[in-house]
Short mmCIF file of C-alpha atoms and ligand atoms in Angstrom, two decimals:
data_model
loop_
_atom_site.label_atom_id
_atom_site.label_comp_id
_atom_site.label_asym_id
_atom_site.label_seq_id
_atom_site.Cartn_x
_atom_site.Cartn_y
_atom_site.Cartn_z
CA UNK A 10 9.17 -43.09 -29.41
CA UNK A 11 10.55 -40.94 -31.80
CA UNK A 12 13.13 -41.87 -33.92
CA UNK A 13 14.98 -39.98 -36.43
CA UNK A 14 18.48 -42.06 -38.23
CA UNK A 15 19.84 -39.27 -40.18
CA UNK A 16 20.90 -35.71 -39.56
CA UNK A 17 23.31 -32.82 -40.06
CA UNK A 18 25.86 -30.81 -38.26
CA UNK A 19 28.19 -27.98 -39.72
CA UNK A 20 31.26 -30.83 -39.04
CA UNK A 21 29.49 -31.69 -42.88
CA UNK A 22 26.84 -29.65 -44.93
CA UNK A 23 24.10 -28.61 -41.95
CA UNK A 24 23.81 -25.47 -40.47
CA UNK A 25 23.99 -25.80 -37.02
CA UNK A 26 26.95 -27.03 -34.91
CA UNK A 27 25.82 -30.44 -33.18
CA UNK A 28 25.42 -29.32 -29.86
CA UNK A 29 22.51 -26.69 -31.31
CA UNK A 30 21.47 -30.04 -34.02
CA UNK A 31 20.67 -32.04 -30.54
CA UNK A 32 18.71 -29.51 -28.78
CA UNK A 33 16.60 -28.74 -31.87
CA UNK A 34 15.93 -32.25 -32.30
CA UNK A 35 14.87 -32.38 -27.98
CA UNK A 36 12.97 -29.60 -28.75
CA UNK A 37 11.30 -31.25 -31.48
CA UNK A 38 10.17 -34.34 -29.25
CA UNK A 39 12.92 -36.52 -31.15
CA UNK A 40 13.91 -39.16 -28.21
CA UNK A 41 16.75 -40.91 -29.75
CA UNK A 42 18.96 -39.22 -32.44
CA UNK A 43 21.81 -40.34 -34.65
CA UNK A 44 23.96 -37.39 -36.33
CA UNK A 45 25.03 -38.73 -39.61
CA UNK A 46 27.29 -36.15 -41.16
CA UNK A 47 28.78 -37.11 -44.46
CA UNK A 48 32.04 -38.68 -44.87
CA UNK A 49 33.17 -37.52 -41.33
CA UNK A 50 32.52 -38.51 -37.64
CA UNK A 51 34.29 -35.18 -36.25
CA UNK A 52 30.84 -33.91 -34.94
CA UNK A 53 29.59 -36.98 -33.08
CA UNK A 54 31.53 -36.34 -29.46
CA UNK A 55 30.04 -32.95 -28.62
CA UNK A 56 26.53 -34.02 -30.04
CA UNK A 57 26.90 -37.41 -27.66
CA UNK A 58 27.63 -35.10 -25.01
CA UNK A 59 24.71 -32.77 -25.62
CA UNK A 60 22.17 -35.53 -25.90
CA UNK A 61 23.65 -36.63 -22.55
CA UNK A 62 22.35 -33.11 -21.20
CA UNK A 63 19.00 -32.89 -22.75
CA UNK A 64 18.64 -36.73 -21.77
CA UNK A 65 17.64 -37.99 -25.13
CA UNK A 66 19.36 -41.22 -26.65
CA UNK A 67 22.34 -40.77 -28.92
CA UNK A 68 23.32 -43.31 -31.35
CA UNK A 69 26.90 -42.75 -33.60
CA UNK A 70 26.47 -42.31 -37.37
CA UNK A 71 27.68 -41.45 -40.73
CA UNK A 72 26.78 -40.94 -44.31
CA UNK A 73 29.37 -42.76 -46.68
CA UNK A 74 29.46 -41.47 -50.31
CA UNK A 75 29.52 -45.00 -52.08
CA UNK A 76 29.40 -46.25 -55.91
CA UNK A 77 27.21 -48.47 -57.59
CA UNK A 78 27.00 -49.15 -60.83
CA UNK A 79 28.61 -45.80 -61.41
CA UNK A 80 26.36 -44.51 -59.26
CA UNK A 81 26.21 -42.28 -55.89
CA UNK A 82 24.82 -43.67 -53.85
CA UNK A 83 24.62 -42.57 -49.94
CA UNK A 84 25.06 -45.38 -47.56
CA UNK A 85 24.19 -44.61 -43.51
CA UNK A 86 26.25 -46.29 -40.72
CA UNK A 87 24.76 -45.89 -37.37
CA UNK A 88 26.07 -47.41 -33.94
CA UNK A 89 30.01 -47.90 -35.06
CA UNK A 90 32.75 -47.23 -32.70
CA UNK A 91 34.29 -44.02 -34.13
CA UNK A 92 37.77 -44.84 -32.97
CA UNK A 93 38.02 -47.82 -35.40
CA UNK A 94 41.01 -47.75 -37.71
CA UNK A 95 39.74 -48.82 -40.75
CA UNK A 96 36.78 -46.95 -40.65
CA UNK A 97 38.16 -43.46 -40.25
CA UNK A 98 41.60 -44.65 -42.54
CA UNK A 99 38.43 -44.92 -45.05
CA UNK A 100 36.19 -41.80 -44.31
CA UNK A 101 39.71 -39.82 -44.79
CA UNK A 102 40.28 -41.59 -47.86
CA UNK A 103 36.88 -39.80 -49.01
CA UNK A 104 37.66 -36.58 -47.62
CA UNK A 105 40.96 -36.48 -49.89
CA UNK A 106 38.64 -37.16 -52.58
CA UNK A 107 36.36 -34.37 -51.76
CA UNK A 108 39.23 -31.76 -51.63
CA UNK A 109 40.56 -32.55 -55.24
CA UNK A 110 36.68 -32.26 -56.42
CA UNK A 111 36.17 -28.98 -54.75
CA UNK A 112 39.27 -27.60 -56.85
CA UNK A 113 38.20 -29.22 -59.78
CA UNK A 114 34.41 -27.91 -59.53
CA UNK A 115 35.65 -24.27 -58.71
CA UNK A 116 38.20 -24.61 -62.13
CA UNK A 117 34.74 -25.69 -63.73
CA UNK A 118 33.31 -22.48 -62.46
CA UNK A 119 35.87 -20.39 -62.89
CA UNK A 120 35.76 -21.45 -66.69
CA UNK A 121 31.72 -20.42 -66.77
CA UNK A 122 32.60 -16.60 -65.39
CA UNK A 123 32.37 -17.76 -61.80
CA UNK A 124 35.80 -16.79 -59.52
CA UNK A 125 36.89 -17.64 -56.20
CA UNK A 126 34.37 -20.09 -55.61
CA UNK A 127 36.52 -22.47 -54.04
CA UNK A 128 37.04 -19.88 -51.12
CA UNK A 129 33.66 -19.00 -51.42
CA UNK A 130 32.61 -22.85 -50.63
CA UNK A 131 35.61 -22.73 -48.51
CA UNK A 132 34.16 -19.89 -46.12
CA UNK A 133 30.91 -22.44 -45.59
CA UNK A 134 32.74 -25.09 -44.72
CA UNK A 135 33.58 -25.86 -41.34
CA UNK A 136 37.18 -27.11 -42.31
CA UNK A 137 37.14 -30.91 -42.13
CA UNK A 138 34.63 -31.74 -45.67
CA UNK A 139 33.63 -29.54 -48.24
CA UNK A 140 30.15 -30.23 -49.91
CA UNK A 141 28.18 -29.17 -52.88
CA UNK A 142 26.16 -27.81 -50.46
CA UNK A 143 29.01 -25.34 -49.56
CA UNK A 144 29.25 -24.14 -53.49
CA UNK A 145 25.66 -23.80 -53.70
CA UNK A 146 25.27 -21.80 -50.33
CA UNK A 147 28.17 -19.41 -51.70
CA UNK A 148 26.63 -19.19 -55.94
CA UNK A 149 23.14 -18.18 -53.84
CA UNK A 150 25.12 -15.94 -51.56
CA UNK A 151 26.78 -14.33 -54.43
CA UNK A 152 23.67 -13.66 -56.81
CA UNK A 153 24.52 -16.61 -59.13
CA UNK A 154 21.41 -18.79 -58.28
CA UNK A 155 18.24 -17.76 -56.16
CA UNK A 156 17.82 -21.16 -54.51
CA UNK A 157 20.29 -23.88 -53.37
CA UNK A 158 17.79 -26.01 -55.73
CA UNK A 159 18.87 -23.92 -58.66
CA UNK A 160 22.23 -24.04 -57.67
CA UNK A 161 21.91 -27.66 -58.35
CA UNK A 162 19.88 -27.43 -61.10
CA UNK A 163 21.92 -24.86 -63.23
CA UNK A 164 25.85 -26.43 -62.07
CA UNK A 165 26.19 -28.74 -59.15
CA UNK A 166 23.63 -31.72 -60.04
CA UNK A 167 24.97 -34.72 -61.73
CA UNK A 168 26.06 -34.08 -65.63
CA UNK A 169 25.27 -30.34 -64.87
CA UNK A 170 28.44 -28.23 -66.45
CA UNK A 171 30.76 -27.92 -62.53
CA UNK A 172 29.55 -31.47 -61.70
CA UNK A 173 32.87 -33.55 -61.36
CA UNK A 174 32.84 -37.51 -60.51
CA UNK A 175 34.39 -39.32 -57.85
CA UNK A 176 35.60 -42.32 -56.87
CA UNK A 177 33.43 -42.66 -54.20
CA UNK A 178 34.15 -45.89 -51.93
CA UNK A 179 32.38 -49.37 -53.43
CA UNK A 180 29.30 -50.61 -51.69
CA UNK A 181 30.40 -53.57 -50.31
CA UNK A 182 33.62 -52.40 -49.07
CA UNK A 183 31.14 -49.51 -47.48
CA UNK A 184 29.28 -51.50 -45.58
CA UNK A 185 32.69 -53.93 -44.77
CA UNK A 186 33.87 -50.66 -42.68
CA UNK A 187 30.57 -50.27 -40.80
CA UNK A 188 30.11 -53.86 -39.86
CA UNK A 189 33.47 -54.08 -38.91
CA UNK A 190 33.17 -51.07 -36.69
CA UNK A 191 30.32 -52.83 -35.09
CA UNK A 192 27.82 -50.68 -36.68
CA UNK A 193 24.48 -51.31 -39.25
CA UNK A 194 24.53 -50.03 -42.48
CA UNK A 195 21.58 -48.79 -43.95
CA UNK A 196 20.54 -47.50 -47.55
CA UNK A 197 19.98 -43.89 -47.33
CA UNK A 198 16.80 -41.99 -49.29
CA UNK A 199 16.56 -44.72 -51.49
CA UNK A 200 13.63 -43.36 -53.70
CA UNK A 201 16.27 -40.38 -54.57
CA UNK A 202 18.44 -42.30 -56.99
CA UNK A 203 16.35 -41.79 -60.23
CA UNK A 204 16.60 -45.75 -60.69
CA UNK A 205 13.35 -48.16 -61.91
CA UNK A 206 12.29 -50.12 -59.02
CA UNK A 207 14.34 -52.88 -60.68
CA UNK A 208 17.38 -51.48 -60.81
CA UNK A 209 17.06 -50.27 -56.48
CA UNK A 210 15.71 -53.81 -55.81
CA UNK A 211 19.01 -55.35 -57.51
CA UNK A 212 21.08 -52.78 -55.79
CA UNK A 213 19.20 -53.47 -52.56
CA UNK A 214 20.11 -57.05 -53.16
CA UNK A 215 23.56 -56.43 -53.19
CA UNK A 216 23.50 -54.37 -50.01
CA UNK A 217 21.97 -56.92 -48.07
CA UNK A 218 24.10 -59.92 -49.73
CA UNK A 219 27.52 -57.68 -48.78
CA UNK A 220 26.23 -57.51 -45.01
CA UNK A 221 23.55 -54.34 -45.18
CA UNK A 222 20.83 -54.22 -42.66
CA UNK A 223 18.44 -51.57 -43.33
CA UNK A 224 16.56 -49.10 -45.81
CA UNK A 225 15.05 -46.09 -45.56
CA UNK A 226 11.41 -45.79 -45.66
CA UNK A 227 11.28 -42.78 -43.88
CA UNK A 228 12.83 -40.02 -45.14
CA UNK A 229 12.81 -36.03 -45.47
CA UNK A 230 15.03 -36.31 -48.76
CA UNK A 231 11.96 -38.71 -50.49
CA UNK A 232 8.30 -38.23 -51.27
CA UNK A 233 5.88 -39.01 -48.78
CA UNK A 234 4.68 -41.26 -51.82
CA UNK A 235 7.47 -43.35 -51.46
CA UNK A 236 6.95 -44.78 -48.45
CA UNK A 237 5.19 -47.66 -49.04
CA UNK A 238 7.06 -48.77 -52.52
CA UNK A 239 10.11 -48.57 -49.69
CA UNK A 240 8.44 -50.11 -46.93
CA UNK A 241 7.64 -53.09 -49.58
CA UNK A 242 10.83 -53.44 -51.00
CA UNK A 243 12.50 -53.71 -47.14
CA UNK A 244 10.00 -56.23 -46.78
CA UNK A 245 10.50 -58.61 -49.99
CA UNK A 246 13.87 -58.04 -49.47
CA UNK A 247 14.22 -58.33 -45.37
CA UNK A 248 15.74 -55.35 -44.63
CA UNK A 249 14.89 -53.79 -41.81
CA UNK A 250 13.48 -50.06 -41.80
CA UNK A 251 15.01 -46.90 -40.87
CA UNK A 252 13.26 -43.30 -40.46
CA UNK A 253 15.45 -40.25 -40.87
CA UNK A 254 14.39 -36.68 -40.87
CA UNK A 255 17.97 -35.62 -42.97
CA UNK A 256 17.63 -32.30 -41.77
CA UNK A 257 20.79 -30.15 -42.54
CA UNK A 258 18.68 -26.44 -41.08
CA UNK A 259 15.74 -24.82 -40.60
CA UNK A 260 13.82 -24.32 -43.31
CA UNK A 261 15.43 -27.52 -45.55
CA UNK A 262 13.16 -30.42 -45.24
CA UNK A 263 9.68 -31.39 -45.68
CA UNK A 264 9.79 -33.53 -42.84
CA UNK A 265 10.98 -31.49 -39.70
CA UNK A 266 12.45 -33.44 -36.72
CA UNK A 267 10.17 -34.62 -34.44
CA UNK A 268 7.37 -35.22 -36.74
CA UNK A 269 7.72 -38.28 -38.60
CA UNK A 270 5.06 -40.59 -39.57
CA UNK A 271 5.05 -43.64 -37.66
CA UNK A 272 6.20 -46.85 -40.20
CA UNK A 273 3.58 -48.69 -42.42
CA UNK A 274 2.70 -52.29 -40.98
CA UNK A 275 4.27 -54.97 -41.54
CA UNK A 276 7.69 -52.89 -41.14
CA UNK A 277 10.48 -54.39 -39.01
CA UNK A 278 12.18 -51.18 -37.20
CA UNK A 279 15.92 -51.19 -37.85
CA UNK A 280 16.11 -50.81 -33.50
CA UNK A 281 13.74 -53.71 -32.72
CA UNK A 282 16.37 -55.48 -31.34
CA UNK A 283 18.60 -52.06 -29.60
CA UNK A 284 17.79 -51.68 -26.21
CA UNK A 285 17.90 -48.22 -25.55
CA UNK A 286 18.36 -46.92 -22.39
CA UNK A 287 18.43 -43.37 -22.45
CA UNK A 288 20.81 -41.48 -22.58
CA UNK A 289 22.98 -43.79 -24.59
CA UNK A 290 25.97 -44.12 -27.09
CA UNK A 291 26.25 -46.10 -29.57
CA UNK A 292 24.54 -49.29 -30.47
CA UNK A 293 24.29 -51.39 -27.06
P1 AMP B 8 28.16 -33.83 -51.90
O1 AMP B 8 28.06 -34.90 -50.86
O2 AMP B 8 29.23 -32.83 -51.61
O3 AMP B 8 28.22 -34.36 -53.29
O4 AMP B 8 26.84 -32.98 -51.80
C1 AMP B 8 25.59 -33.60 -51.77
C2 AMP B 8 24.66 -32.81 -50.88
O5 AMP B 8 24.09 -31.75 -51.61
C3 AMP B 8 23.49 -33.62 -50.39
O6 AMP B 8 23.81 -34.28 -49.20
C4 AMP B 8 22.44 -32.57 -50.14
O7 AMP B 8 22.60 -32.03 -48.85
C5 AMP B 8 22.78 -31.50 -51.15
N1 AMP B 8 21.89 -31.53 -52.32
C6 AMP B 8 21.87 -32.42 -53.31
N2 AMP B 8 20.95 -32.09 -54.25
C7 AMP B 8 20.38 -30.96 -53.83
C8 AMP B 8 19.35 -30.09 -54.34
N3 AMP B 8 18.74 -30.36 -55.50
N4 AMP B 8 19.02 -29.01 -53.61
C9 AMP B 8 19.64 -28.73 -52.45
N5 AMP B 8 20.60 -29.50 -51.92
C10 AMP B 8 20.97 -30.60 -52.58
MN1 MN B 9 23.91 -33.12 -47.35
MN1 MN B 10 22.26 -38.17 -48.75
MN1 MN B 11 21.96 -36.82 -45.51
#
């Protein structure tokens, strides 16, 4: 069975509307899919419903910008119920947030010879969250940068001259509006975070004392070298492991859906104990 815990739509910063996400991801051989857009659940109705056509399981998700430690830090929800309150009072919370950074980033810009970016991002965005992937899509589309990686590089990245913080929602009240919702929360790309093994295992400690279930060991945003430091730490640990493509388009991953590795021994999945009858919704 294929997994893969973490994806993309244009409802956040992917390129393909979810409907065209699922039946890439059937194409692919993927047999049970969770769309995890980030801070926003807008695109998970007409993927479910799309997954229900191409007969492949559908589980809900969502990546929740979080701080630790001053940190960002990307925390996955999967199998919530979307219509809960406090979940989606919260997720809005962190759109707001993103809205005043988008203006603040595109004053930043503006300030380094760069105009209009804010309707340039604007223009990629499919209305409900605007992304840095959105700015960095318009500076490549404008002749700014060459690559969305020097995009990032050059202005977007963290302490890079347009970055701008947030106050991201804390971990623990993160994963307090998945559990409540009924879902798992799960620690997304953790080999991203540019932290010493010490510093991920304390914040992995954390995450699993507040309630967190699972950790990424496989995932297109980390090195394939990662793996097994992540499938070790999950274990010492006991959080359970999650494999997630993060695909956001063609062309934007080293891991493409439908082809990832199987997980190291010794792993317990993060759906050992789902029983997934296909097509499905949600966590059963
Ligand atoms: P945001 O959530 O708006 O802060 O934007 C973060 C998103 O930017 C991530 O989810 C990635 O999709 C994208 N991103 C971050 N770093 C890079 C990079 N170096 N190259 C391309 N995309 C990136
Ligand atoms: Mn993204
Ligand atoms: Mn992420
Ligand atoms: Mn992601």
């Amino acid at each position: 069975m294929q997994y893969d815990l973490h994806s993309h739509s244009t409802a956040s910063d992917g390129s393909l509307a979810p409907a065209d996400l699922v039946r890439h991801a059937a194409a692919q051989g993927v047999h049970v899919l969770a769309l995890t857009d980030h801070d926003v659940t807008d695109g998970l109705v007409e993927a479910a419903a799309a997954a229900a056509e191409q007969g492949i399981g559908f589980v809900t998700g969502v990546e929740i910008s979080t701080l630790w430690q001053g940190r960002l830090i990307h925390i996955v929800g999967l199998g919530f119920d979307p219509a809960n309150t406090a979940l989606q009072q919260g997720l809005a919370g962190l759109r707001e947030q993103r809205q005043w950074r988008a203006g603040q980033m595109a004053a930043r810009l503006e300030r380094l010879g760069i105009v209009d970016a804010l309707e340039g991002a604007n223009a990629y965005a499919n209305g409900q969250i605007v992304s840095r992937t959105h700015f960095a899509r318009h500076l490549q589309a404008v002749g700014q940068v060459r690559t969305m990686e020097e995009a990032f590089k050059r202005y977007l990245g963290e302490g890079k001259p347009a970055f701008v913080g947030c106050d991201w929602v804390g971990l623990a009240d993160c994963v307090g509006w998945i559990t409540a919702a009924g879902g798992q929360a799960v620690i997304a790309h953790p080999g991203r975070y540019q932290m010493t093994l010490t510093k991920l295992r304390l914040m992995a400690t954390e995450f699993r004392d507040v309630g967190g279930i699972g950790l990424e060991v496989i995932s297109g945003s980390q090195r394939p070298e990662d793996v097994s430091t992540m499938a070790e730490l999950a274990r010492r640990l006991g959080l359970r492991a999650s494999v997630g493509s993060d695909y956001h388009g063609p062309g934007q991953a080293w891991l493409q859906m439908g082809r990832l590795p199987p997980l190291p021994k010794g792993c317990e999945p993060l759906w050992g104990d789902w029983t997934v009858a296909l097509p499905l919704q949600g966590r059963p």
